[in-house]
Amino acid sequence: RVKKEIIFTGYNVDLGCANGRNFSAFIEPNSKLIGVDNSFEFLKIAKEHIKSDNNLPKKSSKFIQLILSDILFLPIRPNVIQNIFSIATIHHIKNKAQRNYAISQLYCLLRDKGYFLFTVWRRYQKKYRSYFIKDEIKRLFKPKYRKIQINLGLNEYGDKFVPWTLSAEKKTYNRFYHFFSNKEIKKLLNEYTILEFKKMGGPNKKDNFFILTQKLIK
């Protein structure tokens, strides 16, 4: 249903494109796609992916551009992007001010009637619900605990490090996540018109927020 609703013309952005795994879903023959990531290694893999993915249109290398950039400093002119897609990226942005800035900047990049479709991790999903309930109580009533969390870089309620193990390297890394509440994510999108807002994905089928918004200039 979303695919039919979104107009795939002009310039589209895959924000946090990683290895390019979603390129085939975000491009049509009459459109151009900009893949953005802050990892040079991922972009190298994405470049090879463009050459080898049979699901992509022919000569896709002419229609897909890769950019190494931080989400807060995107080298894209305002009001030129038709659609922005961001799968599991926004929740890696630290602190409320930076998230507000990033979402506002994305709004500026979009053309009128352009779409912003994205997913983030949901705070009260089954796996982490107990952790965040306890975390909130301890942040409120235990100053020492709150100070420790801040020193770790977990400044806000909803912040958490999640371990990721790379089997090839046999190493485990702690990645920063900000888990969103329903109210929080809707407040963040106050400039946008929300068209769809769903809980979906993950082992419990509702671990993420799936959100389709649109820029409508009044």
mmCIF file of C-alpha atoms in Angstrom:
data_model
loop_
_atom_site.group_PDB
_atom_site.id
_atom_site.type_symbol
_atom_site.label_atom_id
_atom_site.label_comp_id
_atom_site.label_asym_id
_atom_site.label_seq_id
_atom_site.Cartn_x
_atom_site.Cartn_y
_atom_site.Cartn_z
ATOM 1 C CA ARG A 1 0.000 0.000 0.000
ATOM 2 C CA VAL A 2 2.824 2.406 0.820
ATOM 3 C CA LYS A 3 4.593 1.610 -2.443
ATOM 4 C CA LYS A 4 1.476 2.619 -4.409
ATOM 5 C CA GLU A 5 1.025 5.825 -2.423
ATOM 6 C CA ILE A 6 4.582 7.123 -2.788
ATOM 7 C CA ILE A 7 5.452 8.825 -6.075
ATOM 8 C CA PHE A 8 8.826 7.547 -7.275
ATOM 9 C CA THR A 9 10.006 10.438 -9.427
ATOM 10 C CA GLY A 10 12.855 12.894 -9.069
ATOM 11 C CA TYR A 11 15.373 12.459 -6.271
ATOM 12 C CA ASN A 12 14.920 10.021 -3.401
ATOM 13 C CA VAL A 13 17.203 9.500 -0.385
ATOM 14 C CA ASP A 14 18.013 6.258 1.440
ATOM 15 C CA LEU A 15 19.283 7.701 4.720
ATOM 16 C CA GLY A 16 21.559 5.274 6.557
ATOM 17 C CA CYS A 17 21.710 3.044 3.486
ATOM 18 C CA ALA A 18 24.436 0.749 4.934
ATOM 19 C CA ASN A 19 25.264 -1.930 2.328
ATOM 20 C CA GLY A 20 22.464 -0.903 -0.023
ATOM 21 C CA ARG A 21 20.168 -3.762 0.941
ATOM 22 C CA ASN A 22 17.039 -1.609 0.394
ATOM 23 C CA PHE A 23 17.992 0.075 -2.877
ATOM 24 C CA SER A 24 15.723 -2.139 -4.987
ATOM 25 C CA ALA A 25 12.708 -1.101 -2.876
ATOM 26 C CA PHE A 26 13.440 2.614 -3.128
ATOM 27 C CA ILE A 27 14.131 3.169 -6.820
ATOM 28 C CA GLU A 28 12.110 3.071 -10.021
ATOM 29 C CA PRO A 29 13.310 3.520 -13.631
ATOM 30 C CA ASN A 30 12.081 7.134 -13.698
ATOM 31 C CA SER A 31 13.781 8.201 -10.455
ATOM 32 C CA LYS A 32 17.199 8.774 -8.932
ATOM 33 C CA LEU A 33 18.381 7.541 -5.544
ATOM 34 C CA ILE A 34 20.948 9.035 -3.174
ATOM 35 C CA GLY A 35 22.361 6.527 -0.687
ATOM 36 C CA VAL A 36 23.748 8.234 2.429
ATOM 37 C CA ASP A 37 25.785 6.613 5.195
ATOM 38 C CA ASN A 38 28.504 7.694 7.641
ATOM 39 C CA SER A 39 30.508 4.486 7.100
ATOM 40 C CA PHE A 40 32.964 4.424 4.195
ATOM 41 C CA GLU A 41 33.225 0.633 4.484
ATOM 42 C CA PHE A 42 29.470 0.219 4.117
ATOM 43 C CA LEU A 43 29.435 2.503 1.078
ATOM 44 C CA LYS A 44 32.125 0.388 -0.595
ATOM 45 C CA ILE A 45 29.908 -2.667 -0.102
ATOM 46 C CA ALA A 46 26.899 -0.714 -1.393
ATOM 47 C CA LYS A 47 28.821 0.187 -4.553
ATOM 48 C CA GLU A 48 29.447 -3.492 -5.260
ATOM 49 C CA HIS A 49 25.839 -4.281 -4.389
ATOM 50 C CA ILE A 50 24.633 -1.927 -7.125
ATOM 51 C CA LYS A 51 26.635 -3.905 -9.689
ATOM 52 C CA SER A 52 25.447 -7.338 -8.567
ATOM 53 C CA ASP A 53 21.796 -6.910 -7.503
ATOM 54 C CA ASN A 54 19.575 -8.293 -10.259
ATOM 55 C CA ASN A 55 16.514 -6.672 -8.666
ATOM 56 C CA LEU A 56 17.824 -3.205 -9.490
ATOM 57 C CA PRO A 57 16.978 -1.547 -12.827
ATOM 58 C CA LYS A 58 19.556 -1.880 -15.600
ATOM 59 C CA LYS A 59 22.385 0.665 -15.537
ATOM 60 C CA SER A 60 21.501 1.544 -11.928
ATOM 61 C CA SER A 61 24.963 2.991 -11.363
ATOM 62 C CA LYS A 62 23.814 5.995 -13.415
ATOM 63 C CA PHE A 63 20.791 6.557 -11.189
ATOM 64 C CA ILE A 64 22.201 5.804 -7.726
ATOM 65 C CA GLN A 65 24.652 8.196 -6.072
ATOM 66 C CA LEU A 66 26.466 7.341 -2.835
ATOM 67 C CA ILE A 67 27.387 10.034 -0.303
ATOM 68 C CA LEU A 68 29.543 9.744 2.821
ATOM 69 C CA SER A 69 27.891 12.061 5.327
ATOM 70 C CA ASP A 70 26.591 12.506 8.839
ATOM 71 C CA ILE A 71 22.818 12.828 9.096
ATOM 72 C CA LEU A 72 23.247 16.214 10.801
ATOM 73 C CA PHE A 73 25.279 17.693 7.923
ATOM 74 C CA LEU A 74 23.706 16.471 4.695
ATOM 75 C CA PRO A 75 25.172 18.159 1.571
ATOM 76 C CA ILE A 76 21.805 18.412 -0.183
ATOM 77 C CA ARG A 77 19.950 21.550 -1.274
ATOM 78 C CA PRO A 78 16.576 22.360 0.323
ATOM 79 C CA ASN A 79 13.278 21.557 -1.384
ATOM 80 C CA VAL A 80 14.683 19.132 -3.986
ATOM 81 C CA ILE A 81 14.005 15.654 -2.540
ATOM 82 C CA GLN A 82 10.789 13.822 -3.401
ATOM 83 C CA ASN A 83 11.072 11.041 -0.791
ATOM 84 C CA ILE A 84 13.306 10.207 2.168
ATOM 85 C CA PHE A 85 13.559 6.651 3.476
ATOM 86 C CA SER A 86 15.330 5.859 6.729
ATOM 87 C CA ILE A 87 15.245 2.288 8.009
ATOM 88 C CA ALA A 88 16.567 1.877 11.569
ATOM 89 C CA THR A 89 18.751 5.003 11.545
ATOM 90 C CA ILE A 90 17.079 7.841 13.469
ATOM 91 C CA HIS A 91 17.299 5.953 16.780
ATOM 92 C CA HIS A 92 21.113 6.156 16.641
ATOM 93 C CA ILE A 93 21.097 9.959 17.033
ATOM 94 C CA LYS A 94 22.174 11.072 20.498
ATOM 95 C CA ASN A 95 20.243 13.687 22.490
ATOM 96 C CA LYS A 96 16.912 15.369 21.905
ATOM 97 C CA ALA A 97 18.339 18.576 20.419
ATOM 98 C CA GLN A 98 20.200 16.722 17.668
ATOM 99 C CA ARG A 99 17.176 14.566 16.859
ATOM 100 C CA ASN A 100 14.981 17.665 16.587
ATOM 101 C CA TYR A 101 17.558 19.328 14.347
ATOM 102 C CA ALA A 102 17.939 16.273 12.099
ATOM 103 C CA ILE A 103 14.198 15.791 11.616
ATOM 104 C CA SER A 104 13.728 19.505 10.929
ATOM 105 C CA GLN A 105 16.548 19.480 8.353
ATOM 106 C CA LEU A 106 14.990 16.511 6.568
ATOM 107 C CA TYR A 107 11.748 18.471 6.372
ATOM 108 C CA CYS A 108 13.625 21.319 4.681
ATOM 109 C CA LEU A 109 15.141 18.959 2.089
ATOM 110 C CA LEU A 110 11.750 17.618 1.010
ATOM 111 C CA ARG A 111 9.685 19.144 -1.743
ATOM 112 C CA ASP A 112 6.080 20.048 -1.008
ATOM 113 C CA LYS A 113 4.023 16.827 -0.843
ATOM 114 C CA GLY A 114 7.233 14.793 -0.450
ATOM 115 C CA TYR A 115 7.220 11.730 1.825
ATOM 116 C CA PHE A 116 9.402 10.757 4.775
ATOM 117 C CA LEU A 117 9.151 7.059 5.640
ATOM 118 C CA PHE A 118 11.188 5.671 8.533
ATOM 119 C CA THR A 119 11.414 3.112 11.304
ATOM 120 C CA VAL A 120 12.746 3.362 14.868
ATOM 121 C CA TRP A 121 12.907 0.975 17.808
ATOM 122 C CA ARG A 122 9.985 1.112 20.213
ATOM 123 C CA ARG A 123 10.744 1.705 23.905
ATOM 124 C CA TYR A 124 8.128 -0.532 25.463
ATOM 125 C CA GLN A 125 8.616 -3.568 23.266
ATOM 126 C CA LYS A 126 8.455 -6.809 25.225
ATOM 127 C CA LYS A 127 12.221 -7.435 25.341
ATOM 128 C CA TYR A 128 13.112 -4.071 26.921
ATOM 129 C CA ARG A 129 9.935 -3.010 28.736
ATOM 130 C CA SER A 130 11.114 -4.137 32.172
ATOM 131 C CA TYR A 131 14.542 -2.521 31.683
ATOM 132 C CA PHE A 132 13.098 0.897 30.847
ATOM 133 C CA ILE A 133 10.541 0.870 33.652
ATOM 134 C CA LYS A 134 13.344 0.212 36.156
ATOM 135 C CA ASP A 135 15.637 2.701 34.425
ATOM 136 C CA GLU A 136 13.050 5.480 34.712
ATOM 137 C CA ILE A 137 12.517 4.868 38.429
ATOM 138 C CA LYS A 138 16.252 4.763 39.168
ATOM 139 C CA ARG A 139 16.916 7.924 37.150
ATOM 140 C CA LEU A 140 14.241 9.733 39.178
ATOM 141 C CA PHE A 141 15.176 8.551 42.663
ATOM 142 C CA LYS A 142 18.852 7.530 42.549
ATOM 143 C CA PRO A 143 21.134 10.481 41.704
ATOM 144 C CA LYS A 144 24.229 8.241 41.743
ATOM 145 C CA TYR A 145 22.717 5.902 39.154
ATOM 146 C CA ARG A 146 21.670 8.863 37.000
ATOM 147 C CA LYS A 147 25.201 10.287 37.146
ATOM 148 C CA ILE A 148 26.718 6.951 36.111
ATOM 149 C CA GLN A 149 24.369 6.720 33.127
ATOM 150 C CA ILE A 150 25.246 10.251 32.034
ATOM 151 C CA ASN A 151 28.972 9.505 32.325
ATOM 152 C CA LEU A 152 28.421 6.492 30.071
ATOM 153 C CA GLY A 153 26.794 8.735 27.462
ATOM 154 C CA LEU A 154 23.245 7.616 28.241
ATOM 155 C CA ASN A 155 21.959 11.077 29.081
ATOM 156 C CA GLU A 156 18.251 10.609 28.485
ATOM 157 C CA TYR A 157 15.508 8.234 29.445
ATOM 158 C CA GLY A 158 15.195 5.863 26.484
ATOM 159 C CA ASP A 159 18.958 5.679 25.854
ATOM 160 C CA LYS A 160 20.609 2.264 25.869
ATOM 161 C CA PHE A 161 23.665 0.487 24.515
ATOM 162 C CA VAL A 162 22.790 -2.717 22.665
ATOM 163 C CA PRO A 163 25.565 -5.286 22.065
ATOM 164 C CA TRP A 164 26.147 -6.387 18.472
ATOM 165 C CA THR A 165 28.478 -9.281 17.727
ATOM 166 C CA LEU A 166 30.316 -9.463 14.404
ATOM 167 C CA SER A 167 30.936 -13.154 13.875
ATOM 168 C CA ALA A 168 33.593 -12.573 11.210
ATOM 169 C CA GLU A 169 35.684 -10.488 13.618
ATOM 170 C CA LYS A 170 34.579 -12.375 16.736
ATOM 171 C CA LYS A 171 34.051 -9.024 18.429
ATOM 172 C CA THR A 172 31.112 -7.481 20.266
ATOM 173 C CA TYR A 173 30.348 -3.773 19.975
ATOM 174 C CA ASN A 174 27.935 -1.675 22.014
ATOM 175 C CA ARG A 175 25.798 0.461 19.706
ATOM 176 C CA PHE A 176 23.879 3.476 20.979
ATOM 177 C CA TYR A 177 20.094 3.429 20.628
ATOM 178 C CA HIS A 178 17.418 5.832 21.716
ATOM 179 C CA PHE A 179 14.193 3.862 22.136
ATOM 180 C CA PHE A 180 11.139 6.002 21.383
ATOM 181 C CA SER A 181 7.784 6.216 23.098
ATOM 182 C CA ASN A 182 4.642 6.802 21.053
ATOM 183 C CA LYS A 183 4.183 10.321 22.411
ATOM 184 C CA GLU A 184 7.836 11.262 21.951
ATOM 185 C CA ILE A 185 8.097 10.295 18.292
ATOM 186 C CA LYS A 186 4.848 12.065 17.397
ATOM 187 C CA LYS A 187 6.058 15.252 19.091
ATOM 188 C CA LEU A 188 9.295 15.017 17.104
ATOM 189 C CA LEU A 189 7.251 15.031 13.889
ATOM 190 C CA ASN A 190 5.228 18.162 14.654
ATOM 191 C CA GLU A 191 6.115 19.764 11.282
ATOM 192 C CA TYR A 192 4.950 16.738 9.292
ATOM 193 C CA THR A 193 1.551 15.281 8.486
ATOM 194 C CA ILE A 194 1.494 11.696 9.795
ATOM 195 C CA LEU A 195 -0.214 9.345 7.330
ATOM 196 C CA GLU A 196 0.573 5.971 8.882
ATOM 197 C CA PHE A 197 1.809 5.064 12.350
ATOM 198 C CA LYS A 198 2.162 1.355 13.120
ATOM 199 C CA LYS A 199 3.835 -1.004 15.557
ATOM 200 C CA MET A 200 5.460 -3.767 13.545
ATOM 201 C CA GLY A 201 8.591 -5.851 12.980
ATOM 202 C CA GLY A 202 10.899 -7.765 15.300
ATOM 203 C CA PRO A 203 10.251 -11.096 17.043
ATOM 204 C CA ASN A 204 6.989 -9.829 18.557
ATOM 205 C CA LYS A 205 5.740 -8.216 15.324
ATOM 206 C CA LYS A 206 5.404 -4.846 17.086
ATOM 207 C CA ASP A 207 8.923 -3.966 18.265
ATOM 208 C CA ASN A 208 9.380 -0.996 15.927
ATOM 209 C CA PHE A 209 7.463 2.095 14.952
ATOM 210 C CA PHE A 210 6.806 2.230 11.198
ATOM 211 C CA ILE A 211 5.925 5.793 10.234
ATOM 212 C CA LEU A 212 4.913 7.386 6.948
ATOM 213 C CA THR A 213 4.741 11.179 6.950
ATOM 214 C CA GLN A 214 4.343 13.893 4.352
ATOM 215 C CA LYS A 215 5.447 17.483 3.979
ATOM 216 C CA LEU A 216 2.380 19.570 3.221
ATOM 217 C CA ILE A 217 2.947 23.309 2.951
ATOM 218 C CA LYS A 218 -0.197 25.146 3.997
#
